Each structure stands twice: as C-alpha cells, then as structure tokens.
mmCIF file of C-alpha atoms in Angstrom:
data_model
loop_
_atom_site.group_PDB
_atom_site.id
_atom_site.type_symbol
_atom_site.label_atom_id
_atom_site.label_comp_id
_atom_site.label_asym_id
_atom_site.label_seq_id
_atom_site.Cartn_x
_atom_site.Cartn_y
_atom_site.Cartn_z
ATOM 1 C CA MET R 350 0.000 0.000 0.000
ATOM 2 C CA ASN R 351 2.978 2.369 0.455
ATOM 3 C CA ILE R 352 3.170 2.722 -3.338
ATOM 4 C CA PHE R 353 0.071 4.956 -3.046
ATOM 5 C CA VAL R 354 1.499 7.221 -0.330
ATOM 6 C CA PRO R 355 2.931 10.596 -1.426
ATOM 7 C CA ASN R 356 6.099 11.945 0.151
ATOM 8 C CA SER R 357 4.207 15.149 0.983
ATOM 9 C CA TYR R 358 0.634 16.391 0.891
ATOM 10 C CA TYR R 359 -0.468 20.022 0.548
ATOM 11 C CA LYS R 360 -3.748 21.804 -0.076
ATOM 12 C CA THR R 361 -2.591 23.487 -3.334
ATOM 13 C CA VAL R 362 0.490 23.858 -5.515
ATOM 14 C CA TYR R 363 0.933 27.321 -4.007
ATOM 15 C CA ASP R 364 1.403 25.927 -0.476
ATOM 16 C CA ILE R 365 4.411 23.745 -1.339
ATOM 17 C CA ASP R 366 7.805 24.691 0.078
ATOM 18 C CA TYR R 367 9.776 24.948 -3.183
ATOM 19 C CA ASP R 368 12.869 26.231 -1.359
ATOM 20 C CA ARG R 369 12.900 22.942 0.529
ATOM 21 C CA LEU R 370 12.679 21.025 -2.734
ATOM 22 C CA LYS R 371 15.607 23.030 -4.112
ATOM 23 C CA LYS R 372 17.671 22.286 -0.974
ATOM 24 C CA ASN R 373 16.877 18.595 -1.485
ATOM 25 C CA LYS R 374 18.438 18.766 -4.968
ATOM 26 C CA ILE R 375 15.190 18.652 -6.945
ATOM 27 C CA LYS R 376 15.863 20.071 -10.427
ATOM 28 C CA CYS R 377 12.718 19.051 -12.276
ATOM 29 C CA ILE R 378 9.132 19.749 -11.220
ATOM 30 C CA MET R 379 6.416 17.864 -13.083
ATOM 31 C CA PHE R 380 2.838 19.071 -12.717
ATOM 32 C CA ASP R 381 -0.336 17.294 -13.611
ATOM 33 C CA LEU R 382 -2.650 19.685 -15.440
ATOM 34 C CA ASP R 383 -6.327 18.961 -14.807
ATOM 35 C CA ASN R 384 -7.470 19.827 -11.273
ATOM 36 C CA THR R 385 -3.861 20.394 -10.201
ATOM 37 C CA LEU R 386 -2.920 23.600 -12.068
ATOM 38 C CA ALA R 387 -6.288 24.406 -13.619
ATOM 39 C CA LEU R 388 -9.897 23.309 -13.683
ATOM 40 C CA VAL R 389 -10.791 20.664 -16.254
ATOM 41 C CA ASP R 390 -12.696 23.131 -18.436
ATOM 42 C CA GLU R 391 -10.141 25.987 -18.315
ATOM 43 C CA GLY R 392 -8.631 26.203 -21.802
ATOM 44 C CA ILE R 393 -6.130 28.886 -20.927
ATOM 45 C CA PRO R 394 -4.184 29.200 -17.691
ATOM 46 C CA PRO R 395 -5.297 31.762 -15.138
ATOM 47 C CA GLU R 396 -2.855 34.675 -14.759
ATOM 48 C CA LYS R 397 -1.925 33.316 -11.302
ATOM 49 C CA VAL R 398 -0.702 30.048 -12.885
ATOM 50 C CA ILE R 399 1.297 31.856 -15.577
ATOM 51 C CA LYS R 400 3.123 34.008 -13.000
ATOM 52 C CA PHE R 401 3.615 30.999 -10.717
ATOM 53 C CA ILE R 402 5.252 28.867 -13.439
ATOM 54 C CA GLN R 403 7.396 31.798 -14.610
ATOM 55 C CA LYS R 404 8.648 32.260 -11.036
ATOM 56 C CA LEU R 405 9.394 28.538 -10.632
ATOM 57 C CA ASN R 406 11.285 28.493 -13.942
ATOM 58 C CA LYS R 407 13.975 30.653 -12.313
ATOM 59 C CA ASN R 408 14.988 27.735 -10.061
ATOM 60 C CA PHE R 409 13.590 24.579 -11.676
ATOM 61 C CA ASP R 410 12.844 22.989 -15.005
ATOM 62 C CA THR R 411 9.061 22.710 -15.127
ATOM 63 C CA TYR R 412 7.053 20.180 -17.090
ATOM 64 C CA ILE R 413 3.370 19.477 -17.557
ATOM 65 C CA ILE R 414 2.750 15.740 -17.604
ATOM 66 C CA SER R 415 -0.806 14.751 -18.360
ATOM 67 C CA ASN R 416 -2.873 11.851 -19.598
ATOM 68 C CA ASN R 417 -4.910 14.407 -21.548
ATOM 69 C CA ASN R 418 -4.530 15.097 -25.280
ATOM 70 C CA ARG R 419 -1.774 17.106 -26.932
ATOM 71 C CA LYS R 420 -4.089 19.859 -28.220
ATOM 72 C CA ARG R 421 -5.331 20.715 -24.713
ATOM 73 C CA ILE R 422 -1.892 20.732 -23.110
ATOM 74 C CA GLU R 423 -0.080 22.490 -25.946
ATOM 75 C CA LYS R 424 -2.585 25.371 -25.908
ATOM 76 C CA PHE R 425 -2.342 25.653 -22.114
ATOM 77 C CA CYS R 426 1.479 25.621 -22.108
ATOM 78 C CA SER R 427 1.746 28.202 -24.895
ATOM 79 C CA TYR R 428 1.242 30.896 -22.231
ATOM 80 C CA PHE R 429 4.440 30.061 -20.343
ATOM 81 C CA ASP R 430 7.743 28.266 -20.840
ATOM 82 C CA SER R 431 7.252 24.609 -19.896
ATOM 83 C CA THR R 432 7.826 21.437 -21.820
ATOM 84 C CA PHE R 433 4.922 19.017 -21.767
ATOM 85 C CA VAL R 434 4.172 15.351 -22.215
ATOM 86 C CA ALA R 435 0.679 14.455 -23.408
ATOM 87 C CA PHE R 436 -0.851 10.972 -23.261
ATOM 88 C CA ALA R 437 1.629 10.220 -20.467
ATOM 89 C CA LEU R 438 -0.242 7.021 -19.528
ATOM 90 C CA LYS R 439 0.165 7.583 -15.778
ATOM 91 C CA PRO R 440 0.476 5.489 -13.603
ATOM 92 C CA MET R 441 2.774 3.803 -16.098
ATOM 93 C CA THR R 442 6.230 5.358 -16.197
ATOM 94 C CA LYS R 443 6.395 6.198 -19.929
ATOM 95 C CA GLY R 444 5.914 9.966 -19.462
ATOM 96 C CA PHE R 445 8.322 10.125 -16.540
ATOM 97 C CA ARG R 446 10.997 8.293 -18.529
ATOM 98 C CA GLU R 447 10.481 10.708 -21.411
ATOM 99 C CA ILE R 448 11.056 13.724 -19.146
ATOM 100 C CA LYS R 449 14.062 12.031 -17.520
ATOM 101 C CA LYS R 450 15.592 11.603 -20.964
ATOM 102 C CA ILE R 451 14.790 15.181 -22.090
ATOM 103 C CA GLY R 452 16.544 16.741 -19.085
ATOM 104 C CA ASN R 453 19.056 13.980 -18.356
ATOM 105 C CA TYR R 454 17.777 13.811 -14.769
ATOM 106 C CA LYS R 455 18.083 11.134 -12.139
ATOM 107 C CA PRO R 456 14.697 10.101 -10.663
ATOM 108 C CA GLU R 457 15.713 11.538 -7.270
ATOM 109 C CA GLU R 458 16.139 14.971 -8.935
ATOM 110 C CA MET R 459 12.521 14.893 -10.114
ATOM 111 C CA CYS R 460 9.281 15.757 -8.316
ATOM 112 C CA MET R 461 5.742 14.863 -9.423
ATOM 113 C CA ILE R 462 2.904 17.085 -8.188
ATOM 114 C CA GLY R 463 -0.689 16.036 -8.794
ATOM 115 C CA ASP R 464 -4.187 15.644 -7.392
ATOM 116 C CA GLN R 465 -4.750 11.936 -8.036
ATOM 117 C CA VAL R 466 -3.382 9.079 -5.971
ATOM 118 C CA MET R 467 -4.135 6.475 -8.670
ATOM 119 C CA THR R 468 -2.241 8.219 -11.482
ATOM 120 C CA ASP R 469 0.090 10.990 -10.324
ATOM 121 C CA ILE R 470 1.282 9.537 -7.017
ATOM 122 C CA LEU R 471 1.277 5.871 -8.026
ATOM 123 C CA GLY R 472 3.107 6.697 -11.272
ATOM 124 C CA GLY R 473 5.658 8.943 -9.587
ATOM 125 C CA ASN R 474 6.318 6.416 -6.823
ATOM 126 C CA ARG R 475 6.692 3.587 -9.337
ATOM 127 C CA PHE R 476 9.211 5.730 -11.217
ATOM 128 C CA GLY R 477 11.125 6.558 -8.031
ATOM 129 C CA CYS R 478 10.755 10.341 -7.891
ATOM 130 C CA TYR R 479 9.576 12.571 -5.043
ATOM 131 C CA THR R 480 5.772 12.807 -5.023
ATOM 132 C CA ILE R 481 3.462 15.522 -3.750
ATOM 133 C CA LEU R 482 -0.305 15.182 -3.538
ATOM 134 C CA VAL R 483 -2.517 18.272 -3.653
ATOM 135 C CA ASP R 484 -6.273 18.546 -3.285
ATOM 136 C CA PRO R 485 -8.216 18.710 -6.562
ATOM 137 C CA LEU R 486 -9.091 22.273 -7.571
ATOM 138 C CA GLY R 487 -12.638 21.346 -8.554
ATOM 139 C CA LYS R 488 -15.201 18.576 -8.324
ATOM 140 C CA LYS R 489 -15.660 18.222 -12.078
ATOM 141 C CA ASP R 490 -13.395 15.564 -13.615
ATOM 142 C CA LEU R 491 -12.903 13.986 -16.990
ATOM 143 C CA LYS R 492 -15.112 10.908 -17.456
ATOM 144 C CA ILE R 493 -12.190 8.466 -17.268
ATOM 145 C CA THR R 494 -11.128 10.040 -13.962
ATOM 146 C CA SER R 495 -14.342 8.929 -12.237
ATOM 147 C CA VAL R 496 -13.053 5.331 -12.228
ATOM 148 C CA ASN R 497 -9.765 6.494 -10.711
ATOM 149 C CA ARG R 498 -11.574 8.544 -8.066
ATOM 150 C CA PHE R 499 -13.697 5.520 -7.098
ATOM 151 C CA LEU R 500 -10.582 3.365 -6.656
ATOM 152 C CA GLU R 501 -8.788 6.220 -4.912
ATOM 153 C CA LYS R 502 -11.525 6.445 -2.268
ATOM 154 C CA ILE R 503 -11.019 2.763 -1.439
ATOM 155 C CA VAL R 504 -7.230 3.107 -1.233
ATOM 156 C CA VAL R 505 -7.316 6.314 0.825
ATOM 157 C CA LYS R 506 -9.860 4.778 3.212
ATOM 158 C CA ARG R 507 -7.448 1.876 3.854
ATOM 159 C CA LEU R 508 -4.484 4.232 4.233
ATOM 160 C CA THR R 509 -6.501 6.394 6.643
ATOM 161 C CA LYS R 510 -7.258 3.337 8.806
ATOM 162 C CA LYS R 511 -3.510 2.648 8.903
ATOM 163 C CA GLY R 512 -2.852 6.275 9.873
ATOM 164 C CA VAL R 513 -0.674 6.847 6.798
ATOM 165 C CA LEU R 514 -2.703 9.232 4.600
ATOM 166 C CA GLU R 515 -5.870 11.152 5.280
ATOM 167 C CA ARG R 516 -7.486 13.637 2.900
ATOM 168 C CA GLY R 517 -7.317 17.119 4.395
ATOM 169 C CA LYS R 518 -4.499 16.249 6.826
ATOM 170 C CA TYR R 519 -1.432 17.880 5.254
ATOM 171 C CA TYR R 520 2.195 16.938 5.888
ATOM 172 C CA GLU R 521 5.713 16.981 4.440
ATOM 173 C CA ARG R 522 8.532 14.534 4.879
#
C-alpha cells in the first residue's frame, strides 16, 4: 500500500515549500494539469498560474505531464515556458521516462505534483521520484477520472485506517 502514499501532501500547488525542494536537490518539477494547475474546463491558464510557473522556472525545469490530449496541453502551455508530455499514460512510467531523458535527470532529482493518488502519485512512486499530492481544484473531472476517483476512495480509506494518509491532513517529509 505504500506505493500509493505521497512523500508530501499540501492543499494546493501554491502551499508547497519549493525552497525545501531546491535544498533537497530537486531540479525538475512535473505538474499534472487537470485539477492540479487548472480546472478541467479551463482552456487557458489563469494569470496566477502563468506568474507561478514563470517564477518557478527561475529555479527549476518545469514540465506538464498529463494523460490528456496534446491539443489541450499544448494550448495551455503556450502561455508560459514549460515542456509538456501528453498521453503520459500515468500510472505507467512512460511519461516520466520521457522527461528524464529530455533533461538527463536522475529520478531523485525529479518531483511529481498532482491531485490523483491512482495516477500521479502511483506513477511517480513507481518511477522513483519525489511525489506531492494536492487537493483537486474542482469537483468536475474527466469521465475516465471517475473510475480512478472511485478506486482512490477505497485506497485512501485503507491508508486512513492505517494512519498513513488522510485527505485534508497535510504533511511533508
């Protein structure tokens, strides 16, 4: 069950201690897109996201890694300087390996930030990078995500009983 447990858990991407990540030799920050950086139906990034990514780009290489289609992600990323991987097939490690190769990173220099345990956290943990869970920005999800959310509820319920992960109880390791 530990494969589903993130290294850290925050309310939003804006609450994360990025200085701490930098001190821990993280060079690459990978963000999920839908319900992590933006709502599912937001075609263009809010100004807050654009400024946030621009600020992070001063200290990290940022990537958008999503299971969504290229058209959606490419349009979103055209507003700031981040490389992206579409159809990443998370929780498989294909997208993570692609980013590793692009930047010539070691997995321990990479951090995955996302709102889903079943894709973002499981995929990042399987790959061996640092993982951070954030709460979803909205309740609306893509249709395929509803299956993941159903399974996630079961997994999180078990992890909560073990005292390992509880939604709304934030921590960092």
